[in-house]
Amino acid sequence: MNTQPFFSTLIESYFIAFGVLIGGSIIGGMAAFLTGKPPLNQIFQISNMIRIWAIIAAIGGTFDTVYSFERGVMDGQTKDIFKQFMLILSALGGAQTGAMLINWLTQENISA
């Protein structure tokens, strides 16, 4: 079984979360346009609703992460805990970057 290097997995995690958030929000905005709702408002709302799902999609589901945490705690493999923490942090960064981009493009909730 050929495994990927950790750094490439980290970057993929970032961009998967980013892509899920941006893509899902824009496709949802097109659906809002077709149904007569304000598209930019819906894009912003959808980006807030699917942020956690973008993170979960980026880390590959929750069971692998829970198993890695269990293995790290029970077997004393702290390297696995650190790797999963970094993957979650990378996915959080990708989702946050996507949400900030959506916020910037839709101009929602801008305070002076």
Short mmCIF file of N, CA, C and O in Angstrom, two decimals:
data_model
loop_
_atom_site.label_atom_id
_atom_site.label_comp_id
_atom_site.label_asym_id
_atom_site.label_seq_id
_atom_site.Cartn_x
_atom_site.Cartn_y
_atom_site.Cartn_z
N MET A 1 0.84 -1.17 0.00
CA MET A 1 0.00 0.00 0.00
C MET A 1 0.88 1.24 0.00
O MET A 1 1.75 1.41 0.85
N ASN A 2 0.68 2.10 -0.95
CA ASN A 2 1.50 3.29 -1.10
C ASN A 2 0.80 4.47 -0.41
O ASN A 2 -0.28 4.87 -0.82
N THR A 3 1.41 5.00 0.63
CA THR A 3 0.80 6.12 1.35
C THR A 3 1.43 7.43 0.90
O THR A 3 2.58 7.47 0.49
N GLN A 4 0.66 8.50 1.03
CA GLN A 4 1.14 9.82 0.64
C GLN A 4 1.99 10.40 1.75
O GLN A 4 1.77 10.12 2.92
N PRO A 5 2.93 11.27 1.38
CA PRO A 5 3.66 12.00 2.41
C PRO A 5 2.71 12.91 3.19
O PRO A 5 1.69 13.38 2.66
N PHE A 6 3.04 13.18 4.43
CA PHE A 6 2.14 13.94 5.30
C PHE A 6 1.92 15.36 4.80
O PHE A 6 0.81 15.88 4.85
N PHE A 7 2.98 16.01 4.31
CA PHE A 7 2.84 17.40 3.88
C PHE A 7 1.86 17.54 2.71
O PHE A 7 1.07 18.48 2.68
N SER A 8 1.88 16.61 1.77
CA SER A 8 0.94 16.69 0.66
C SER A 8 -0.49 16.44 1.13
O SER A 8 -1.44 17.04 0.63
N THR A 9 -0.65 15.56 2.11
CA THR A 9 -1.98 15.32 2.69
C THR A 9 -2.49 16.57 3.40
O THR A 9 -3.67 16.89 3.34
N LEU A 10 -1.58 17.28 4.04
CA LEU A 10 -1.93 18.52 4.73
C LEU A 10 -2.44 19.57 3.75
O LEU A 10 -3.47 20.22 3.99
N ILE A 11 -1.75 19.72 2.63
CA ILE A 11 -2.17 20.70 1.62
C ILE A 11 -3.47 20.27 0.96
O ILE A 11 -4.36 21.10 0.71
N GLU A 12 -3.62 18.98 0.69
CA GLU A 12 -4.88 18.50 0.12
C GLU A 12 -6.04 18.74 1.06
O GLU A 12 -7.13 19.11 0.62
N SER A 13 -5.83 18.56 2.34
CA SER A 13 -6.88 18.80 3.33
C SER A 13 -7.35 20.25 3.30
O SER A 13 -8.54 20.54 3.33
N TYR A 14 -6.39 21.17 3.19
CA TYR A 14 -6.72 22.59 3.11
C TYR A 14 -7.59 22.89 1.88
O TYR A 14 -8.64 23.51 1.98
N PHE A 15 -7.14 22.42 0.73
CA PHE A 15 -7.84 22.77 -0.50
C PHE A 15 -9.14 22.00 -0.69
O PHE A 15 -10.04 22.48 -1.36
N ILE A 16 -9.26 20.82 -0.11
CA ILE A 16 -10.54 20.11 -0.17
C ILE A 16 -11.59 20.88 0.61
O ILE A 16 -12.71 21.09 0.14
N ALA A 17 -11.25 21.32 1.83
CA ALA A 17 -12.20 22.11 2.63
C ALA A 17 -12.54 23.41 1.92
O ALA A 17 -13.70 23.82 1.87
N PHE A 18 -11.54 24.05 1.35
CA PHE A 18 -11.76 25.30 0.61
C PHE A 18 -12.69 25.07 -0.58
O PHE A 18 -13.65 25.81 -0.79
N GLY A 19 -12.44 24.02 -1.35
CA GLY A 19 -13.23 23.73 -2.53
C GLY A 19 -14.66 23.31 -2.21
O GLY A 19 -15.59 23.71 -2.92
N VAL A 20 -14.84 22.52 -1.16
CA VAL A 20 -16.19 22.12 -0.77
C VAL A 20 -17.00 23.34 -0.38
O VAL A 20 -18.16 23.49 -0.78
N LEU A 21 -16.41 24.24 0.37
CA LEU A 21 -17.13 25.43 0.82
C LEU A 21 -17.45 26.36 -0.34
O LEU A 21 -18.60 26.80 -0.49
N ILE A 22 -16.47 26.66 -1.17
CA ILE A 22 -16.70 27.57 -2.30
C ILE A 22 -17.66 26.94 -3.31
O ILE A 22 -18.63 27.57 -3.74
N GLY A 23 -17.40 25.70 -3.69
CA GLY A 23 -18.24 25.04 -4.68
C GLY A 23 -19.67 24.84 -4.22
O GLY A 23 -20.63 25.13 -4.95
N GLY A 24 -19.83 24.38 -3.00
CA GLY A 24 -21.18 24.17 -2.46
C GLY A 24 -21.96 25.46 -2.35
O GLY A 24 -23.16 25.51 -2.64
N SER A 25 -21.29 26.52 -1.94
CA SER A 25 -21.97 27.81 -1.79
C SER A 25 -22.39 28.38 -3.14
O SER A 25 -23.50 28.89 -3.30
N ILE A 26 -21.52 28.28 -4.13
CA ILE A 26 -21.84 28.85 -5.44
C ILE A 26 -22.93 28.04 -6.14
O ILE A 26 -23.84 28.61 -6.74
N ILE A 27 -22.86 26.72 -6.05
CA ILE A 27 -23.91 25.89 -6.64
C ILE A 27 -25.24 26.15 -5.93
O ILE A 27 -26.30 26.24 -6.56
N GLY A 28 -25.20 26.30 -4.61
CA GLY A 28 -26.41 26.64 -3.86
C GLY A 28 -26.94 28.01 -4.26
O GLY A 28 -28.16 28.22 -4.28
N GLY A 29 -26.05 28.94 -4.56
CA GLY A 29 -26.47 30.27 -5.04
C GLY A 29 -27.16 30.20 -6.39
O GLY A 29 -28.11 30.94 -6.64
N MET A 30 -26.68 29.30 -7.26
CA MET A 30 -27.36 29.12 -8.55
C MET A 30 -28.76 28.54 -8.35
O MET A 30 -29.71 28.94 -9.02
N ALA A 31 -28.88 27.63 -7.41
CA ALA A 31 -30.21 27.07 -7.10
C ALA A 31 -31.12 28.14 -6.53
O ALA A 31 -32.32 28.19 -6.84
N ALA A 32 -30.57 29.03 -5.70
CA ALA A 32 -31.37 30.13 -5.15
C ALA A 32 -31.84 31.06 -6.27
O ALA A 32 -32.98 31.52 -6.26
N PHE A 33 -30.98 31.32 -7.24
CA PHE A 33 -31.37 32.15 -8.37
C PHE A 33 -32.51 31.52 -9.15
O PHE A 33 -33.47 32.21 -9.55
N LEU A 34 -32.43 30.20 -9.36
CA LEU A 34 -33.47 29.52 -10.12
C LEU A 34 -34.80 29.48 -9.37
O LEU A 34 -35.86 29.39 -10.00
N THR A 35 -34.76 29.53 -8.05
CA THR A 35 -35.99 29.50 -7.27
C THR A 35 -36.49 30.88 -6.88
O THR A 35 -37.48 31.00 -6.16
N GLY A 36 -35.80 31.93 -7.30
CA GLY A 36 -36.27 33.29 -7.07
C GLY A 36 -35.83 33.91 -5.75
O GLY A 36 -36.35 34.94 -5.35
N LYS A 37 -34.86 33.30 -5.08
CA LYS A 37 -34.34 33.86 -3.83
C LYS A 37 -33.12 34.72 -4.15
O LYS A 37 -32.49 34.56 -5.20
N PRO A 38 -32.74 35.62 -3.24
CA PRO A 38 -31.54 36.44 -3.50
C PRO A 38 -30.27 35.59 -3.47
O PRO A 38 -29.94 35.02 -2.42
N PRO A 39 -29.57 35.48 -4.59
CA PRO A 39 -28.44 34.54 -4.67
C PRO A 39 -27.28 34.88 -3.73
O PRO A 39 -26.72 34.00 -3.10
N LEU A 40 -26.90 36.15 -3.62
CA LEU A 40 -25.75 36.48 -2.79
C LEU A 40 -26.03 36.23 -1.31
O LEU A 40 -25.15 35.76 -0.58
N ASN A 41 -27.24 36.53 -0.89
CA ASN A 41 -27.62 36.26 0.49
C ASN A 41 -27.60 34.75 0.76
O ASN A 41 -27.12 34.30 1.80
N GLN A 42 -28.12 33.98 -0.17
CA GLN A 42 -28.13 32.52 -0.01
C GLN A 42 -26.72 31.94 -0.04
O GLN A 42 -26.42 31.00 0.70
N ILE A 43 -25.85 32.48 -0.88
CA ILE A 43 -24.46 32.01 -0.92
C ILE A 43 -23.81 32.20 0.44
O ILE A 43 -23.14 31.30 0.96
N PHE A 44 -24.03 33.36 1.04
CA PHE A 44 -23.47 33.63 2.35
C PHE A 44 -24.04 32.68 3.41
O PHE A 44 -23.30 32.12 4.22
N GLN A 45 -25.34 32.48 3.40
CA GLN A 45 -25.97 31.59 4.38
C GLN A 45 -25.52 30.14 4.21
O GLN A 45 -25.27 29.44 5.18
N ILE A 46 -25.43 29.70 2.97
CA ILE A 46 -24.99 28.33 2.71
C ILE A 46 -23.55 28.13 3.16
O ILE A 46 -23.21 27.10 3.73
N SER A 47 -22.70 29.13 2.92
CA SER A 47 -21.31 28.99 3.35
C SER A 47 -21.20 28.85 4.86
O SER A 47 -20.32 28.14 5.36
N ASN A 48 -22.09 29.49 5.60
CA ASN A 48 -22.09 29.33 7.06
C ASN A 48 -22.63 27.97 7.47
O ASN A 48 -22.18 27.40 8.47
N MET A 49 -23.58 27.44 6.72
CA MET A 49 -24.18 26.16 7.07
C MET A 49 -23.28 24.96 6.77
O MET A 49 -23.30 23.98 7.49
N ILE A 50 -22.50 25.02 5.69
CA ILE A 50 -21.74 23.84 5.29
C ILE A 50 -20.28 23.88 5.73
O ILE A 50 -19.50 23.01 5.34
N ARG A 51 -19.92 24.82 6.56
CA ARG A 51 -18.51 24.94 6.98
C ARG A 51 -18.04 23.67 7.70
O ARG A 51 -16.97 23.15 7.41
N ILE A 52 -18.83 23.14 8.61
CA ILE A 52 -18.41 21.94 9.34
C ILE A 52 -18.33 20.73 8.41
O ILE A 52 -17.46 19.87 8.55
N TRP A 53 -19.22 20.68 7.41
CA TRP A 53 -19.18 19.55 6.47
C TRP A 53 -17.97 19.62 5.55
O TRP A 53 -17.43 18.59 5.14
N ALA A 54 -17.52 20.83 5.26
CA ALA A 54 -16.29 20.97 4.48
C ALA A 54 -15.10 20.44 5.26
O ALA A 54 -14.22 19.77 4.71
N ILE A 55 -15.07 20.71 6.55
CA ILE A 55 -13.98 20.22 7.40
C ILE A 55 -14.01 18.70 7.49
O ILE A 55 -12.98 18.03 7.36
N ILE A 56 -15.20 18.15 7.68
CA ILE A 56 -15.34 16.68 7.78
C ILE A 56 -14.95 16.01 6.47
O ILE A 56 -14.27 14.98 6.47
N ALA A 57 -15.36 16.60 5.34
CA ALA A 57 -14.98 16.03 4.05
C ALA A 57 -13.47 16.08 3.85
O ALA A 57 -12.88 15.15 3.29
N ALA A 58 -12.84 17.14 4.31
CA ALA A 58 -11.40 17.29 4.11
C ALA A 58 -10.59 16.29 4.93
O ALA A 58 -9.55 15.82 4.48
N ILE A 59 -11.05 15.97 6.13
CA ILE A 59 -10.26 15.03 6.95
C ILE A 59 -10.64 13.59 6.68
O ILE A 59 -10.10 12.69 7.30
N GLY A 60 -11.57 13.37 5.77
CA GLY A 60 -11.89 12.01 5.36
C GLY A 60 -12.89 11.30 6.24
O GLY A 60 -12.86 10.08 6.36
N GLY A 61 -13.77 12.03 6.88
CA GLY A 61 -14.75 11.42 7.76
C GLY A 61 -14.27 11.43 9.21
O GLY A 61 -13.09 11.62 9.48
N THR A 62 -15.17 11.21 10.11
CA THR A 62 -14.82 11.35 11.52
C THR A 62 -14.27 10.07 12.13
O THR A 62 -13.54 10.14 13.11
N PHE A 63 -14.57 8.91 11.59
CA PHE A 63 -14.16 7.67 12.24
C PHE A 63 -12.65 7.45 12.16
O PHE A 63 -12.05 6.96 13.11
N ASP A 64 -12.03 7.81 11.06
CA ASP A 64 -10.58 7.68 10.96
C ASP A 64 -9.88 8.57 11.97
O ASP A 64 -8.89 8.18 12.59
N THR A 65 -10.40 9.77 12.14
CA THR A 65 -9.81 10.70 13.09
C THR A 65 -9.96 10.19 14.52
O THR A 65 -9.01 10.23 15.30
N VAL A 66 -11.14 9.70 14.85
CA VAL A 66 -11.37 9.17 16.20
C VAL A 66 -10.47 7.96 16.44
O VAL A 66 -9.89 7.82 17.52
N TYR A 67 -10.33 7.10 15.45
CA TYR A 67 -9.46 5.93 15.60
C TYR A 67 -8.01 6.35 15.81
O TYR A 67 -7.31 5.76 16.63
N SER A 68 -7.56 7.36 15.07
CA SER A 68 -6.19 7.82 15.24
C SER A 68 -5.96 8.43 16.61
O SER A 68 -4.91 8.24 17.22
N PHE A 69 -6.95 9.18 17.11
CA PHE A 69 -6.83 9.72 18.46
C PHE A 69 -6.80 8.60 19.50
O PHE A 69 -6.02 8.64 20.45
N GLU A 70 -7.65 7.59 19.29
CA GLU A 70 -7.66 6.46 20.23
C GLU A 70 -6.32 5.74 20.23
O GLU A 70 -5.77 5.42 21.28
N ARG A 71 -5.79 5.50 19.05
CA ARG A 71 -4.50 4.82 18.94
C ARG A 71 -3.40 5.65 19.58
O ARG A 71 -2.52 5.13 20.25
N GLY A 72 -3.48 6.96 19.43
CA GLY A 72 -2.49 7.83 20.04
C GLY A 72 -2.55 7.84 21.54
O GLY A 72 -1.52 7.83 22.22
N VAL A 73 -3.76 7.81 22.10
CA VAL A 73 -3.90 7.84 23.55
C VAL A 73 -3.63 6.47 24.16
O VAL A 73 -2.88 6.35 25.14
N MET A 74 -4.24 5.43 23.60
CA MET A 74 -4.13 4.10 24.21
C MET A 74 -2.76 3.44 23.97
O MET A 74 -2.24 2.77 24.85
N ASP A 75 -2.21 3.63 22.79
CA ASP A 75 -0.93 2.99 22.47
C ASP A 75 0.27 3.90 22.68
O ASP A 75 1.40 3.50 22.44
N GLY A 76 0.01 5.14 23.07
CA GLY A 76 1.11 6.07 23.31
C GLY A 76 1.77 6.59 22.05
O GLY A 76 2.92 6.98 22.07
N GLN A 77 1.05 6.58 20.94
CA GLN A 77 1.60 7.08 19.69
C GLN A 77 1.20 8.55 19.51
O GLN A 77 0.23 8.88 18.83
N THR A 78 1.98 9.42 20.10
CA THR A 78 1.64 10.85 20.07
C THR A 78 1.83 11.45 18.68
O THR A 78 1.25 12.48 18.38
N LYS A 79 2.61 10.80 17.84
CA LYS A 79 2.81 11.29 16.48
C LYS A 79 1.49 11.27 15.70
O LYS A 79 1.20 12.18 14.95
N ASP A 80 0.67 10.24 15.91
CA ASP A 80 -0.64 10.16 15.24
C ASP A 80 -1.58 11.25 15.71
O ASP A 80 -2.33 11.82 14.91
N ILE A 81 -1.55 11.56 17.01
CA ILE A 81 -2.39 12.64 17.53
C ILE A 81 -1.98 13.96 16.90
O ILE A 81 -2.83 14.75 16.47
N PHE A 82 -0.68 14.21 16.84
CA PHE A 82 -0.18 15.45 16.26
C PHE A 82 -0.56 15.56 14.79
O PHE A 82 -0.98 16.63 14.32
N LYS A 83 -0.43 14.46 14.04
CA LYS A 83 -0.77 14.49 12.61
C LYS A 83 -2.26 14.78 12.41
O LYS A 83 -2.63 15.59 11.55
N GLN A 84 -3.12 14.13 13.19
CA GLN A 84 -4.56 14.39 13.05
C GLN A 84 -4.90 15.81 13.45
O GLN A 84 -5.75 16.45 12.82
N PHE A 85 -4.27 16.32 14.49
CA PHE A 85 -4.49 17.70 14.90
C PHE A 85 -4.09 18.66 13.78
O PHE A 85 -4.80 19.64 13.50
N MET A 86 -2.96 18.40 13.14
CA MET A 86 -2.51 19.26 12.03
C MET A 86 -3.45 19.17 10.83
O MET A 86 -3.72 20.17 10.17
N LEU A 87 -3.98 17.96 10.54
CA LEU A 87 -4.93 17.82 9.44
C LEU A 87 -6.22 18.58 9.72
O LEU A 87 -6.77 19.25 8.84
N ILE A 88 -6.71 18.50 10.96
CA ILE A 88 -7.92 19.24 11.33
C ILE A 88 -7.66 20.73 11.26
O ILE A 88 -8.49 21.49 10.75
N LEU A 89 -6.50 21.17 11.72
CA LEU A 89 -6.16 22.59 11.66
C LEU A 89 -6.06 23.07 10.22
O LEU A 89 -6.51 24.18 9.89
N SER A 90 -5.50 22.25 9.35
CA SER A 90 -5.41 22.60 7.93
C SER A 90 -6.79 22.70 7.30
O SER A 90 -7.07 23.63 6.53
N ALA A 91 -7.67 21.76 7.63
CA ALA A 91 -9.04 21.81 7.10
C ALA A 91 -9.80 23.02 7.64
O ALA A 91 -10.55 23.67 6.91
N LEU A 92 -9.58 23.34 8.91
CA LEU A 92 -10.19 24.55 9.48
C LEU A 92 -9.72 25.80 8.74
O LEU A 92 -10.50 26.71 8.47
N GLY A 93 -8.44 25.83 8.42
CA GLY A 93 -7.89 26.97 7.68
C GLY A 93 -8.49 27.09 6.29
O GLY A 93 -8.81 28.19 5.83
N GLY A 94 -8.66 25.97 5.61
CA GLY A 94 -9.27 26.00 4.28
C GLY A 94 -10.71 26.45 4.32
O GLY A 94 -11.15 27.25 3.49
N ALA A 95 -11.46 25.96 5.30
CA ALA A 95 -12.87 26.36 5.43
C ALA A 95 -12.97 27.84 5.81
O ALA A 95 -13.84 28.55 5.30
N GLN A 96 -12.08 28.29 6.68
CA GLN A 96 -12.11 29.70 7.08
C GLN A 96 -11.73 30.61 5.92
O GLN A 96 -12.34 31.67 5.73
N THR A 97 -10.75 30.21 5.13
CA THR A 97 -10.37 31.00 3.95
C THR A 97 -11.52 31.07 2.96
O THR A 97 -11.81 32.14 2.42
N GLY A 98 -12.18 29.96 2.73
CA GLY A 98 -13.34 29.95 1.83
C GLY A 98 -14.46 30.82 2.35
O GLY A 98 -15.08 31.57 1.59
N ALA A 99 -14.73 30.76 3.65
CA ALA A 99 -15.79 31.59 4.24
C ALA A 99 -15.44 33.07 4.15
O ALA A 99 -16.31 33.91 3.88
N MET A 100 -14.17 33.40 4.36
CA MET A 100 -13.76 34.80 4.24
C MET A 100 -13.88 35.29 2.81
O MET A 100 -14.29 36.44 2.56
N LEU A 101 -13.55 34.43 1.85
CA LEU A 101 -13.68 34.81 0.44
C LEU A 101 -15.15 35.02 0.08
O LEU A 101 -15.50 36.00 -0.60
N ILE A 102 -16.01 34.12 0.52
CA ILE A 102 -17.45 34.27 0.28
C ILE A 102 -17.97 35.55 0.93
O ILE A 102 -18.73 36.31 0.34
N ASN A 103 -17.54 35.80 2.16
CA ASN A 103 -17.95 37.02 2.86
C ASN A 103 -17.49 38.26 2.10
O ASN A 103 -18.23 39.23 1.97
N TRP A 104 -16.29 38.22 1.58
CA TRP A 104 -15.76 39.34 0.82
C TRP A 104 -16.51 39.53 -0.50
O TRP A 104 -16.83 40.66 -0.88
N LEU A 105 -16.81 38.44 -1.18
CA LEU A 105 -17.50 38.54 -2.47
C LEU A 105 -18.96 38.96 -2.33
O LEU A 105 -19.49 39.67 -3.18
N THR A 106 -19.62 38.52 -1.28
CA THR A 106 -21.05 38.84 -1.11
C THR A 106 -21.26 40.13 -0.35
O THR A 106 -22.38 40.65 -0.33
N GLN A 107 -20.23 40.63 0.32
CA GLN A 107 -20.31 41.87 1.11
C GLN A 107 -21.35 41.80 2.21
O GLN A 107 -22.07 42.75 2.48
N GLU A 108 -21.47 40.64 2.86
CA GLU A 108 -22.40 40.47 3.96
C GLU A 108 -21.71 40.79 5.28
O GLU A 108 -20.53 40.53 5.45
N ASN A 109 -22.45 41.36 6.20
CA ASN A 109 -21.99 41.63 7.56
C ASN A 109 -20.70 42.43 7.63
O ASN A 109 -19.77 42.08 8.37
N ILE A 110 -20.60 43.45 6.84
CA ILE A 110 -19.41 44.30 6.89
C ILE A 110 -19.72 45.46 7.82
O ILE A 110 -20.68 46.19 7.64
N SER A 111 -18.88 45.62 8.83
CA SER A 111 -19.07 46.73 9.76
C SER A 111 -18.00 47.78 9.54
O SER A 111 -16.89 47.48 9.12
N ALA A 112 -18.34 49.01 9.84
CA ALA A 112 -17.40 50.11 9.61
C ALA A 112 -16.39 50.23 10.73
O ALA A 112 -16.52 49.82 11.80
#
